[in-house]
């Protein structure tokens, strides 16, 4: 393009002063600028901007790092018009949601608006403090922000929000009910967003929302206290451009005077608030939980003879009649029980199905009220098949024993979670057994009680994870309405009550499975038109001793057609299950190639980890062939199926 052509194009742009009056007192402003441009960019630290108007379209204000303070400013734009990874406070500013005249006269479509696209990966982000949201005549409901970085942080405190002026939207606020939105793969629900005290700009009435994402980020009268200009900008040099340090310095002194003694037995009474102040106590610690009355802490102590536990609780301190306050963290040392009185013991044996060439470690954690009271590692030495253990000094009461092992060569036969209780002087027994795992040590993804569908498949026969895609060239494609019609070609004629127990009523099959099952494209997996007859997909599932004790099982496999040479196997090599169990195909339509159920009889089910293999590749025309297949898998004890 020549210089003359470029100049001609530039001259054709409408002069901004003609259609956008920068002086609001002249009442000439109807819409916003049409061109995307950054009107303000800064990467400096300790920047102060007061009484300024910053106006553009998309990306109006680029603030990528360090600290910046806006006060009494007019800030306008459309998409992401305040963006970057800086720490920024907007104090008493007007946030004008811009939108140009409709670009399409038929649809009336305008530019969308989103006030922020914050890019912080950690630390403080943007704080809008006592601001007001206004809009141009064409503006429609926008969002408070979206996360440019997955961990972005944006908070609005005491925001006045006006309603739209545009015809057809006058009953809607300039901020949508949703409030926050996603940005590509960065989900709003995972960001650090917050909102408190938003009100109607005209009536002062509180603005509420029933949308879950906005409700999630609503702060309360206590949690909002830590979101203030001083906290955001103080840094290590105590920078205070808003001049409010004098209101906050006293909270440090109050917090330092709080002392909580945890040495005695029983609950702890929390200290009363200092004169002229209110306290609100919070705790995420499982060792020290704040009771509902907010006046006491319930303590779960380490066992007698164990080491103290270091934890912490938080207190919000607020000056009465104001919104000035702070959150302070109070460290606590939880001392162990002072004696072994009124306690019981737990002992047992960790047993292996066969000795290992290396030591095998099993971890037993006793939980009470969600708190780990005692954790013990039990090691079975190399070449041995068992090891004994004992846990003493458990205060009488009820506990949950959580059992785990970090070895892939052995699988827990005992349930991983066991309830137990004891009284003073008793000894309880908890034995733990492990069996050698499958030759391919993949973890179980399901239990025998789960309904497993095609889209839940775990691994290809070459060990690669199966992934879902809408791309027809990918190995596992999400079912479309067209392809899903093959799943249930006709209303099943011989769908019995036994099958209803496995997959639900016949008249709900299409609803339950159409578009909810993926279908397998094996040609894409092998990148060949003639995949190997040995190609399969595996699902790994576990069977507990309690589940195995329910007796013989039947396996029901719902699939969209019967294949010549199709095979299904369930195996646990180290336990001894055989491959290629017999399959009875029950056709549920008048088509011989229609939807049906493969039924597998399992006369015995031992506890352990199993691998379900599905081989849908068939021989055809002198080669192998498969287009696509669905399936759903359900295990049921014979006693629950009505069978014999």
Coordinates of C-alpha atoms in Angstrom, one line a residue:
X1 CA 0.0 0.0 0.0
X2 CA 1.4 3.4 -1.0
X3 CA 1.8 6.4 1.4
X4 CA -1.0 8.2 -0.5
X5 CA -3.4 5.3 0.1
X6 CA -2.5 5.2 3.8
X7 CA -2.9 8.9 4.1
X8 CA -6.3 8.8 2.3
X9 CA -7.5 6.1 4.7
X10 CA -6.4 8.1 7.7
X11 CA -8.1 11.2 6.4
X12 CA -11.4 9.3 6.1
X13 CA -11.5 8.6 9.8
X14 CA -14.1 10.7 11.6
X15 CA -12.5 13.4 13.8
X16 CA -13.1 12.4 17.4
X17 CA -14.1 15.8 18.4
X18 CA -17.0 15.9 16.0
X19 CA -18.9 12.9 17.3
X20 CA -17.5 12.6 20.8
X21 CA -17.6 15.7 22.9
X22 CA -15.0 15.3 25.6
X23 CA -16.7 17.8 27.9
X24 CA -19.7 16.1 29.6
X25 CA -21.1 19.5 30.7
X26 CA -22.0 20.2 27.0
X27 CA -24.2 17.1 27.0
X28 CA -22.8 16.2 23.6
X29 CA -21.5 12.7 24.3
X30 CA -23.5 9.9 22.7
X31 CA -21.1 7.1 22.1
X32 CA -17.5 6.1 22.5
X33 CA -14.4 6.3 20.1
X34 CA -14.4 3.6 17.4
X35 CA -10.7 2.9 17.2
X36 CA -8.8 0.5 19.6
X37 CA -5.9 2.3 21.3
X38 CA -4.1 2.5 24.6
X39 CA -4.6 6.0 26.0
X40 CA -2.5 5.4 29.1
X41 CA 0.4 3.0 29.6
X42 CA 2.7 2.8 32.6
X43 CA 5.1 0.3 34.1
X44 CA 6.6 2.6 36.7
X45 CA 6.2 2.3 40.4
X46 CA 4.3 4.6 42.8
X47 CA 2.4 6.4 40.0
X48 CA -0.3 8.8 41.1
X49 CA -3.0 10.0 38.7
X50 CA -5.6 12.5 40.0
X51 CA -8.5 14.3 38.4
X52 CA -7.8 13.0 34.9
X53 CA -10.0 11.8 32.0
X54 CA -8.7 8.7 30.3
X55 CA -10.8 7.8 27.3
X56 CA -10.5 5.2 24.5
X57 CA -12.1 2.0 23.2
X58 CA -10.5 -1.4 23.9
X59 CA -7.4 -1.5 26.2
X60 CA -7.8 2.1 27.3
X61 CA -5.4 1.7 30.3
X62 CA -2.4 -0.6 30.1
X63 CA -0.9 -1.1 33.6
X64 CA 1.4 -4.1 33.4
X65 CA 3.4 -4.0 36.6
X66 CA 4.3 -2.1 39.8
X67 CA 1.8 0.1 41.7
X68 CA -0.5 2.8 40.5
X69 CA -3.1 5.0 42.2
X70 CA -6.1 6.7 40.5
X71 CA -8.2 9.2 42.4
X72 CA -11.2 11.2 41.2
X73 CA -10.6 10.1 37.6
X74 CA -13.0 9.4 34.6
X75 CA -12.0 6.1 33.0
X76 CA -13.8 4.9 29.8
X77 CA -13.5 2.1 27.3
X78 CA -15.2 -1.1 26.0
X79 CA -13.5 -4.5 26.0
X80 CA -10.9 -5.0 28.7
X81 CA -10.4 -1.3 29.0
X82 CA -8.3 -1.6 32.2
X83 CA -5.8 -4.4 31.7
X84 CA -2.4 -5.7 32.8
X85 CA -0.7 -7.2 35.8
X86 CA -0.1 -4.1 38.0
X87 CA -1.3 -3.5 41.5
X88 CA -3.8 -0.7 41.0
X89 CA -6.3 1.2 43.2
X90 CA -9.1 3.3 41.6
X91 CA -10.4 5.5 44.4
X92 CA -13.6 7.5 43.9
X93 CA -13.4 7.1 40.1
X94 CA -16.1 7.0 37.4
X95 CA -16.0 3.9 35.3
X96 CA -17.8 4.7 32.1
X97 CA -18.9 1.7 30.0
X98 CA -18.4 2.8 26.4
X99 CA -20.1 1.5 23.3
X100 CA -20.2 3.0 19.8
X101 CA -23.3 3.4 17.7
X102 CA -24.5 0.1 16.2
X103 CA -22.1 -1.1 13.6
X104 CA -25.0 -3.2 12.1
X105 CA -28.2 -1.3 11.5
X106 CA -30.1 -4.5 11.1
X107 CA -29.2 -6.2 14.4
X108 CA -28.3 -3.1 16.4
X109 CA -25.2 -4.9 17.6
X110 CA -22.7 -2.7 19.5
X111 CA -19.3 -3.2 21.0
X112 CA -19.3 -5.4 24.1
X113 CA -17.8 -4.0 27.3
X114 CA -15.8 -5.7 30.1
X115 CA -14.2 -3.3 32.5
X116 CA -11.1 -5.3 33.5
X117 CA -8.8 -8.0 32.2
X118 CA -6.4 -8.4 35.1
X119 CA -3.1 -10.3 34.6
X120 CA -1.8 -10.9 38.1
X121 CA -0.3 -14.3 38.8
X122 CA 0.0 -13.6 42.6
X123 CA -0.3 -10.9 45.1
X124 CA -2.7 -7.9 45.0
X125 CA -4.5 -6.9 41.8
X126 CA -7.1 -4.2 41.1
X127 CA -9.2 -2.5 43.8
X128 CA -12.1 -0.3 42.9
X129 CA -13.0 1.7 46.0
X130 CA -16.1 3.9 46.2
X131 CA -16.4 4.1 42.4
X132 CA -19.4 4.6 40.1
X133 CA -20.3 2.8 36.9
X134 CA -21.9 5.0 34.2
X135 CA -22.3 4.4 30.5
X136 CA -22.7 6.0 27.1
X137 CA -26.2 6.2 25.4
X138 CA -25.5 2.9 23.5
X139 CA -24.0 0.9 26.4
X140 CA -25.6 -2.4 27.3
X141 CA -24.9 -4.6 30.3
X142 CA -21.2 -5.4 30.7
X143 CA -19.0 -7.3 33.1
X144 CA -16.9 -6.3 36.1
X145 CA -14.0 -8.3 34.7
X146 CA -12.5 -11.4 33.2
X147 CA -9.1 -13.2 34.1
X148 CA -6.3 -12.5 31.7
X149 CA -4.2 -14.6 34.1
X150 CA -5.9 -17.6 35.7
X151 CA -5.1 -16.2 39.2
X152 CA -6.1 -12.6 38.4
X153 CA -7.4 -10.5 41.3
X154 CA -10.0 -7.8 41.1
X155 CA -12.3 -6.4 43.9
X156 CA -15.0 -3.8 43.9
X157 CA -16.0 -2.2 47.2
X158 CA -19.0 0.2 47.6
X159 CA -19.7 0.6 43.9
X160 CA -22.6 2.7 42.6
X161 CA -24.1 1.1 39.4
X162 CA -26.3 3.0 37.0
X163 CA -28.8 1.6 34.6
X164 CA -28.6 1.5 30.8
X165 CA -29.9 4.4 28.8
X166 CA -30.3 2.5 25.6
X167 CA -33.9 1.8 24.5
X168 CA -34.9 -1.8 25.4
X169 CA -32.3 -2.0 28.2
X170 CA -33.4 0.8 30.6
X171 CA -34.5 -1.7 33.2
X172 CA -31.1 -3.4 33.3
X173 CA -28.0 -2.3 35.1
X174 CA -24.7 -1.5 33.3
X175 CA -23.2 -4.6 35.0
X176 CA -24.9 -7.9 34.1
X177 CA -26.3 -10.2 36.7
X178 CA -23.5 -12.6 36.0
X179 CA -20.9 -9.9 36.8
X180 CA -17.8 -11.9 35.8
X181 CA -16.9 -13.9 32.7
X182 CA -14.2 -16.3 31.3
X183 CA -11.3 -15.3 29.1
X184 CA -10.3 -18.3 26.9
X185 CA -9.2 -21.2 29.1
X186 CA -9.0 -18.9 32.2
X187 CA -12.2 -19.5 34.1
X188 CA -13.8 -16.7 36.1
X189 CA -14.7 -19.2 38.9
X190 CA -10.9 -19.9 39.4
X191 CA -9.9 -16.3 39.7
X192 CA -9.6 -14.1 42.8
X193 CA -12.6 -11.8 42.3
X194 CA -14.6 -10.0 45.0
X195 CA -17.5 -7.6 45.4
X196 CA -19.1 -5.8 48.3
X197 CA -21.6 -3.0 48.8
X198 CA -22.7 -2.6 45.2
X199 CA -25.9 -0.4 45.1
X200 CA -28.3 1.3 42.6
X201 CA -26.7 4.7 41.9
X202 CA -30.1 6.4 42.1
X203 CA -31.9 4.7 44.9
X204 CA -29.0 3.4 47.0
X205 CA -30.7 0.0 47.1
X206 CA -28.4 -3.0 47.4
X207 CA -27.8 -4.9 44.2
X208 CA -28.1 -8.6 44.5
X209 CA -27.7 -11.5 42.0
X210 CA -28.9 -15.0 41.8
X211 CA -26.2 -16.1 39.3
X212 CA -23.8 -18.5 41.1
X213 CA -20.6 -17.1 39.7
X214 CA -21.4 -13.6 41.1
X215 CA -22.7 -14.9 44.4
X216 CA -19.5 -16.9 44.9
X217 CA -17.4 -13.7 45.0
X218 CA -19.7 -11.6 47.3
X219 CA -17.8 -10.5 50.4
X220 CA -19.4 -9.9 53.8
X221 CA -19.1 -7.0 56.2
X222 CA -16.0 -8.6 57.7
X223 CA -14.1 -10.1 54.8
X224 CA -14.3 -6.8 52.9
X225 CA -12.2 -5.1 55.6
X226 CA -8.9 -6.2 54.2
X227 CA -9.7 -4.7 50.7
X228 CA -8.7 -1.1 51.1
X229 CA -6.3 1.3 49.4
X230 CA -3.7 1.2 52.1
X231 CA -3.5 -2.6 52.2
X232 CA -3.1 -2.8 48.4
X233 CA -0.4 -0.2 47.9
X234 CA 1.6 -0.1 51.2
X235 CA 4.2 -2.7 50.0
X236 CA 7.5 -2.8 51.9
X237 CA 7.9 1.0 51.8
X238 CA 4.6 1.8 53.4
X239 CA 3.4 3.9 50.4
X240 CA 0.1 5.6 51.3
X241 CA -1.1 7.9 48.4
X242 CA -4.6 7.9 49.7
X243 CA -3.5 9.2 53.1
X244 CA -5.5 6.7 55.2
X245 CA -2.6 5.1 57.0
X246 CA -3.7 6.8 60.2
X247 CA -6.9 4.8 60.2
X248 CA -5.1 1.4 59.9
X249 CA -1.9 1.6 62.0
X250 CA -3.8 1.0 65.2
X251 CA -5.0 -2.4 64.1
X252 CA -1.4 -3.8 64.1
X253 CA -1.1 -2.7 67.8
X254 CA -4.4 -4.3 68.7
X255 CA -3.5 -7.6 66.9
X256 CA -0.1 -7.8 68.7
X257 CA -1.8 -7.6 72.1
X258 CA -4.1 -10.6 71.5
X259 CA -2.8 -13.7 73.3
X260 CA -4.5 -17.2 73.1
X261 CA -3.4 -19.9 75.6
X262 CA -3.8 -23.4 74.2
X263 CA -2.0 -25.3 76.9
X264 CA -5.0 -26.4 78.9
X265 CA -7.5 -29.2 78.1
X266 CA -10.9 -28.4 76.6
X267 CA -12.2 -25.6 74.5
X268 CA -10.7 -22.1 74.5
X269 CA -12.6 -18.9 75.2
X270 CA -11.6 -16.2 72.8
X271 CA -10.6 -12.8 74.1
X272 CA -13.2 -10.0 74.0
X273 CA -12.8 -7.1 71.6
X274 CA -11.0 -4.0 72.7
X275 CA -13.2 -1.0 73.6
X276 CA -14.6 0.7 70.5
X277 CA -13.9 -2.3 68.2
X278 CA -15.5 -5.5 67.0
X279 CA -13.9 -8.9 66.4
X280 CA -14.8 -11.7 64.0
X281 CA -12.9 -14.9 64.3
X282 CA -12.3 -17.3 61.4
X283 CA -10.3 -20.5 61.0
X284 CA -9.4 -22.9 58.2
X285 CA -7.5 -25.1 60.6
X286 CA -8.8 -28.6 61.4
X287 CA -7.0 -28.4 64.8
X288 CA -8.7 -25.2 65.9
X289 CA -12.3 -24.6 64.7
X290 CA -14.2 -21.5 65.7
X291 CA -17.6 -22.4 67.1
X292 CA -20.9 -21.0 65.8
X293 CA -21.1 -18.5 68.7
X294 CA -17.7 -17.1 67.5
X295 CA -16.6 -16.9 71.2
X296 CA -14.8 -20.2 71.6
X297 CA -12.4 -22.5 69.7
X298 CA -12.8 -26.2 69.7
X299 CA -9.4 -27.8 69.8
X300 CA -8.3 -31.3 68.6
X301 CA -5.0 -32.0 70.2
X302 CA -2.1 -34.4 69.2
X303 CA -2.0 -37.6 71.2
X304 CA -0.3 -37.7 74.6
X305 CA 3.5 -38.0 74.0
X306 CA 3.3 -36.6 70.4
X307 CA 4.8 -33.2 69.3
X308 CA 2.8 -29.9 69.4
X309 CA 1.1 -28.8 66.2
X310 CA 1.7 -25.3 64.8
X311 CA -1.4 -23.7 63.2
X312 CA -3.2 -20.4 62.9
X313 CA -6.5 -18.6 63.0
X314 CA -7.6 -15.2 61.8
X315 CA -9.4 -12.3 63.4
X316 CA -11.1 -9.4 61.6
X317 CA -10.8 -6.2 63.7
X318 CA -13.2 -3.3 62.9
X319 CA -13.6 0.1 64.4
X320 CA -17.3 0.3 65.5
X321 CA -19.5 2.4 63.2
X322 CA -17.0 2.5 60.3
X323 CA -15.7 0.3 57.4
X324 CA -12.1 0.7 58.7
X325 CA -10.6 -2.6 59.8
X326 CA -8.1 -5.3 59.0
X327 CA -7.6 -9.0 59.0
X328 CA -4.8 -10.3 61.2
X329 CA -3.4 -13.9 61.4
X330 CA -2.8 -15.2 65.0
X331 CA -0.3 -18.1 65.2
X332 CA -1.3 -21.0 67.6
X333 CA 0.6 -23.8 69.1
X334 CA -1.7 -26.8 69.9
X335 CA -0.2 -28.7 72.8
X336 CA -0.8 -32.5 73.0
X337 CA -3.0 -34.1 75.6
X338 CA -1.4 -33.9 79.0
X339 CA -2.0 -37.5 80.1
X340 CA -2.9 -41.0 78.8
X341 CA -6.0 -41.3 80.9
X342 CA -9.3 -42.4 79.2
X343 CA -7.6 -43.6 76.1
X344 CA -7.6 -46.8 74.0
X345 CA -5.3 -48.5 71.5
X346 CA -5.5 -49.8 67.9
X347 CA -3.2 -52.6 66.7
X348 CA -3.1 -54.8 63.6
X349 CA -1.1 -56.5 60.9
X350 CA -0.3 -55.3 57.4
X351 CA -0.2 -58.4 55.2
X352 CA 1.0 -58.9 51.6
X353 CA -0.3 -61.6 49.3
X354 CA 3.3 -62.4 48.6
X355 CA 6.7 -61.0 49.7
X356 CA 8.1 -58.1 47.8
X357 CA 11.7 -57.6 46.7
X358 CA 11.5 -54.1 48.1
X359 CA 10.0 -52.7 51.2
X360 CA 6.3 -51.8 51.1
X361 CA 4.9 -48.8 53.0
X362 CA 1.3 -48.4 54.2
X363 CA 0.1 -45.1 55.8
X364 CA -2.6 -45.2 58.4
X365 CA -4.1 -41.8 59.4
X366 CA -6.7 -41.6 62.2
X367 CA -9.1 -38.7 61.6
X368 CA -11.5 -37.0 64.0
X369 CA -13.8 -34.3 62.8
X370 CA -11.8 -34.0 59.6
X371 CA -8.6 -33.5 61.5
X372 CA -5.6 -35.9 61.3
X373 CA -5.0 -36.9 64.9
X374 CA -2.3 -39.5 64.2
X375 CA -0.4 -40.6 61.1
X376 CA 1.6 -43.8 61.2
X377 CA 3.8 -45.3 58.4
X378 CA 3.9 -49.1 58.6
X379 CA 6.7 -50.7 56.6
X380 CA 6.8 -54.3 55.5
X381 CA 10.5 -55.1 55.0
X382 CA 11.7 -56.6 51.7
X383 CA 11.4 -60.4 51.6
X384 CA 8.7 -60.4 54.3
X385 CA 4.9 -60.8 54.0
X386 CA 3.7 -58.8 57.1
X387 CA 4.4 -56.2 59.7
X388 CA 2.6 -55.4 63.0
X389 CA 1.8 -52.0 64.2
X390 CA 0.2 -50.3 67.3
X391 CA -1.3 -46.9 68.0
X392 CA -1.6 -45.9 71.6
X393 CA -3.1 -43.1 73.7
X394 CA -6.2 -42.5 71.5
X395 CA -8.8 -40.5 73.6
X396 CA -12.0 -42.5 73.7
X397 CA -14.4 -41.6 70.9
X398 CA -15.0 -42.3 67.2
X399 CA -12.4 -42.0 64.4
X400 CA -12.0 -42.7 60.7
X401 CA -9.0 -44.6 59.7
X402 CA -7.7 -43.6 56.2
X403 CA -5.4 -46.2 54.7
X404 CA -3.2 -45.7 51.6
X405 CA 0.0 -47.0 50.0
X406 CA 2.4 -45.3 47.6
X407 CA 3.4 -48.5 45.8
X408 CA 2.0 -49.5 42.5
X409 CA 3.0 -53.1 42.8
X410 CA 0.3 -53.8 45.4
X411 CA -3.3 -52.9 45.7
X412 CA -5.3 -52.4 49.0
X413 CA -7.8 -55.2 49.6
X414 CA -9.0 -53.5 52.8
X415 CA -11.3 -50.5 52.4
X416 CA -9.3 -47.3 52.2
X417 CA -11.6 -45.7 54.8
X418 CA -12.7 -47.6 58.0
X419 CA -14.8 -46.3 60.9
X420 CA -13.8 -47.3 64.4
X421 CA -14.4 -46.3 68.0
X422 CA -13.1 -47.2 71.4
X423 CA -13.6 -46.7 75.1
X424 CA -11.0 -46.3 77.8
X425 CA -8.8 -49.3 78.2
X426 CA -9.9 -51.1 75.1
X427 CA -7.8 -52.5 72.2
X428 CA -9.3 -52.4 68.7
X429 CA -8.0 -54.5 65.8
X430 CA -7.5 -53.1 62.3
X431 CA -5.8 -55.5 59.9
X432 CA -4.8 -54.4 56.5
X433 CA -4.2 -56.6 53.4
X434 CA -2.6 -55.9 50.0
X435 CA -2.5 -58.0 46.8
X436 CA -0.1 -57.7 43.9
X437 CA -1.4 -55.3 41.3
X438 CA -1.8 -55.8 37.6
X439 CA 1.3 -56.1 35.5
X440 CA 0.5 -52.6 34.0
X441 CA 0.3 -50.5 37.2
X442 CA -2.4 -48.0 36.2
X443 CA -4.5 -46.7 39.0
X444 CA -8.2 -47.6 39.3
X445 CA -10.4 -44.8 38.0
X446 CA -13.7 -46.3 39.0
X447 CA -15.3 -48.7 41.5
X448 CA -17.4 -51.7 40.5
X449 CA -20.5 -49.7 41.6
X450 CA -20.0 -47.0 38.9
X451 CA -21.7 -46.7 35.6
X452 CA -18.9 -46.3 33.0
X453 CA -19.5 -44.7 29.6
X454 CA -17.5 -44.5 26.5
X455 CA -16.5 -40.9 27.3
X456 CA -15.0 -42.1 30.6
X457 CA -12.5 -44.5 28.8
X458 CA -9.1 -44.3 30.2
X459 CA -6.3 -45.7 28.0
X460 CA -5.6 -47.0 24.6
X461 CA -3.9 -50.4 24.2
X462 CA -0.7 -48.4 23.5
X463 CA -0.9 -46.8 27.0
X464 CA -2.0 -43.3 25.8
X465 CA -4.9 -41.6 27.6
X466 CA -8.1 -41.3 25.6
X467 CA -9.2 -37.7 25.2
X468 CA -12.6 -36.3 24.0
X469 CA -12.8 -34.1 21.0
X470 CA -15.4 -32.7 18.6
X471 CA -12.9 -33.3 15.8
X472 CA -13.9 -36.4 13.7
X473 CA -10.3 -37.2 13.1
X474 CA -9.6 -37.7 16.8
X475 CA -9.7 -41.1 18.5
X476 CA -12.7 -40.3 20.7
X477 CA -15.3 -38.0 19.3
X478 CA -18.3 -36.5 21.2
X479 CA -21.5 -38.0 19.8
X480 CA -23.4 -35.8 17.5
X481 CA -27.2 -36.1 17.0
X482 CA -26.6 -37.7 13.7
X483 CA -24.2 -40.3 14.8
X484 CA -26.1 -41.0 18.0
X485 CA -29.2 -42.2 16.1
X486 CA -27.2 -45.5 15.6
X487 CA -27.1 -45.9 19.4
X488 CA -30.9 -46.7 19.6
X489 CA -32.1 -47.4 16.1
X490 CA -35.5 -48.7 17.3
X491 CA -37.5 -49.1 20.5
X492 CA -36.1 -52.2 22.2
X493 CA -38.5 -55.1 22.0
X494 CA -36.8 -57.4 24.5
X495 CA -35.6 -54.9 27.1
X496 CA -36.3 -56.7 30.3
X497 CA -36.6 -55.6 33.9
X498 CA -33.1 -56.9 34.4
X499 CA -31.7 -54.4 31.9
X500 CA -33.7 -51.6 33.5
X501 CA -31.7 -52.2 36.7
X502 CA -28.5 -51.7 34.8
X503 CA -29.4 -48.8 32.5
X504 CA -32.8 -47.5 33.4
X505 CA -36.2 -47.7 31.8
X506 CA -36.3 -48.4 28.0
X507 CA -38.2 -45.2 27.3
X508 CA -35.4 -43.1 28.8
X509 CA -32.5 -44.8 27.1
X510 CA -32.2 -42.3 24.3
X511 CA -32.4 -39.4 26.8
X512 CA -29.9 -41.0 29.1
X513 CA -27.3 -41.8 26.5
X514 CA -27.8 -39.9 23.3
X515 CA -25.2 -37.1 23.1
X516 CA -23.8 -38.3 26.4
X517 CA -21.6 -41.1 25.0
X518 CA -18.6 -40.4 23.0
X519 CA -17.9 -42.7 20.1
X520 CA -14.6 -44.4 19.3
X521 CA -12.9 -43.8 16.0
X522 CA -10.2 -46.5 15.9
X523 CA -9.0 -45.5 12.5
X524 CA -7.9 -42.2 13.9
X525 CA -6.1 -43.9 16.8
X526 CA -4.1 -46.1 14.5
X527 CA -3.9 -43.6 11.7
X528 CA -4.7 -46.5 9.4
X529 CA -7.9 -47.6 7.6
X530 CA -7.3 -51.1 8.8
X531 CA -6.7 -51.1 12.6
X532 CA -5.2 -54.1 14.3
X533 CA -7.6 -56.7 15.5
X534 CA -5.8 -56.4 18.9
X535 CA -6.6 -52.7 19.3
X536 CA -8.6 -52.1 22.5
X537 CA -9.4 -49.5 25.2
X538 CA -9.0 -50.2 28.9
X539 CA -10.9 -49.1 31.9
X540 CA -9.4 -49.8 35.4
X541 CA -11.7 -50.2 38.3
X542 CA -11.5 -51.5 41.9
X543 CA -13.5 -54.0 43.9
X544 CA -13.5 -53.8 47.7
X545 CA -13.9 -56.8 50.0
X546 CA -17.4 -55.6 50.9
X547 CA -18.4 -55.4 47.2
X548 CA -16.9 -58.8 46.4
X549 CA -18.8 -60.4 49.2
X550 CA -22.1 -59.6 47.5
X551 CA -21.6 -62.8 45.5
X552 CA -21.5 -63.5 41.7
X553 CA -21.8 -60.6 39.4
X554 CA -23.1 -60.0 35.9
X555 CA -21.6 -57.4 33.6
X556 CA -23.9 -55.6 31.2
X557 CA -22.3 -53.8 28.2
X558 CA -24.8 -51.6 26.3
X559 CA -23.4 -51.0 22.7
X560 CA -24.8 -49.8 19.4
X561 CA -24.2 -53.0 17.4
X562 CA -22.9 -56.5 17.4
X563 CA -19.5 -57.1 15.8
X564 CA -18.1 -60.2 14.3
X565 CA -14.9 -61.1 16.3
X566 CA -15.7 -58.4 18.9
X567 CA -14.2 -59.3 22.2
X568 CA -14.6 -58.1 25.8
X569 CA -12.4 -59.3 28.6
X570 CA -12.0 -58.6 32.3
X571 CA -8.7 -59.5 33.9
X572 CA -6.5 -59.2 36.9
X573 CA -3.4 -61.2 36.0
X574 CA -2.0 -61.5 39.5
X575 CA -5.4 -62.7 40.9
X576 CA -6.1 -65.1 38.2
X577 CA -9.1 -64.0 36.2
X578 CA -9.2 -65.4 32.7
X579 CA -9.4 -63.4 29.5
X580 CA -12.0 -63.5 26.8
X581 CA -15.0 -64.4 29.0
X582 CA -18.0 -65.7 27.0
X583 CA -20.4 -63.0 25.7
X584 CA -24.1 -63.4 25.2
X585 CA -25.4 -60.7 22.9
X586 CA -29.0 -59.7 23.6
X587 CA -30.3 -57.7 20.6
X588 CA -32.8 -55.0 21.6
X589 CA -34.0 -54.0 18.2
X590 CA -35.4 -55.8 15.1
X591 CA -32.1 -55.1 13.3
X592 CA -29.5 -57.9 13.6
X593 CA -26.9 -55.1 13.8
X594 CA -28.9 -53.0 16.2
X595 CA -28.4 -51.8 19.8
X596 CA -27.9 -54.6 22.3
X597 CA -26.4 -55.7 25.6
X598 CA -23.4 -58.0 26.0
X599 CA -23.9 -60.0 29.2
X600 CA -20.9 -61.6 30.9
X601 CA -21.3 -64.0 33.8
X602 CA -18.8 -63.7 36.6
X603 CA -19.1 -66.6 39.0
X604 CA -16.5 -65.1 41.4
X605 CA -15.4 -61.6 42.1
X606 CA -12.3 -61.2 44.4
X607 CA -11.3 -57.9 45.9
X608 CA -8.7 -56.1 43.8
X609 CA -8.0 -53.9 40.8
X610 CA -9.4 -55.0 37.4
X611 CA -8.8 -54.1 33.8
X612 CA -11.8 -54.1 31.5
X613 CA -10.8 -54.4 27.8
X614 CA -13.0 -53.7 24.9
X615 CA -12.0 -55.0 21.4
X616 CA -14.5 -53.7 18.8
X617 CA -12.3 -54.2 15.7
X618 CA -13.8 -56.9 13.4
X619 CA -12.7 -58.8 10.3
X620 CA -14.3 -57.7 7.0
X621 CA -13.5 -58.2 3.3
X622 CA -10.3 -59.9 4.1
X623 CA -9.1 -57.2 6.5
X624 CA -10.1 -55.4 9.6
X625 CA -12.7 -52.7 9.9
X626 CA -14.5 -50.5 12.4
X627 CA -16.2 -47.1 12.0
X628 CA -17.4 -46.1 15.4
X629 CA -18.9 -47.6 18.5
X630 CA -20.6 -46.6 21.8
X631 CA -20.8 -48.4 25.0
X632 CA -21.9 -48.2 28.6
X633 CA -20.8 -50.6 31.3
X634 CA -22.6 -51.7 34.5
X635 CA -21.7 -54.3 37.1
X636 CA -24.5 -55.7 39.2
X637 CA -24.6 -58.6 41.8
X638 CA -26.8 -61.4 40.5
X639 CA -28.8 -61.1 43.7
X640 CA -29.9 -57.6 42.6
X641 CA -30.7 -58.4 39.0
X642 CA -33.5 -60.9 39.4
X643 CA -31.2 -63.6 37.8
X644 CA -30.1 -66.9 39.3

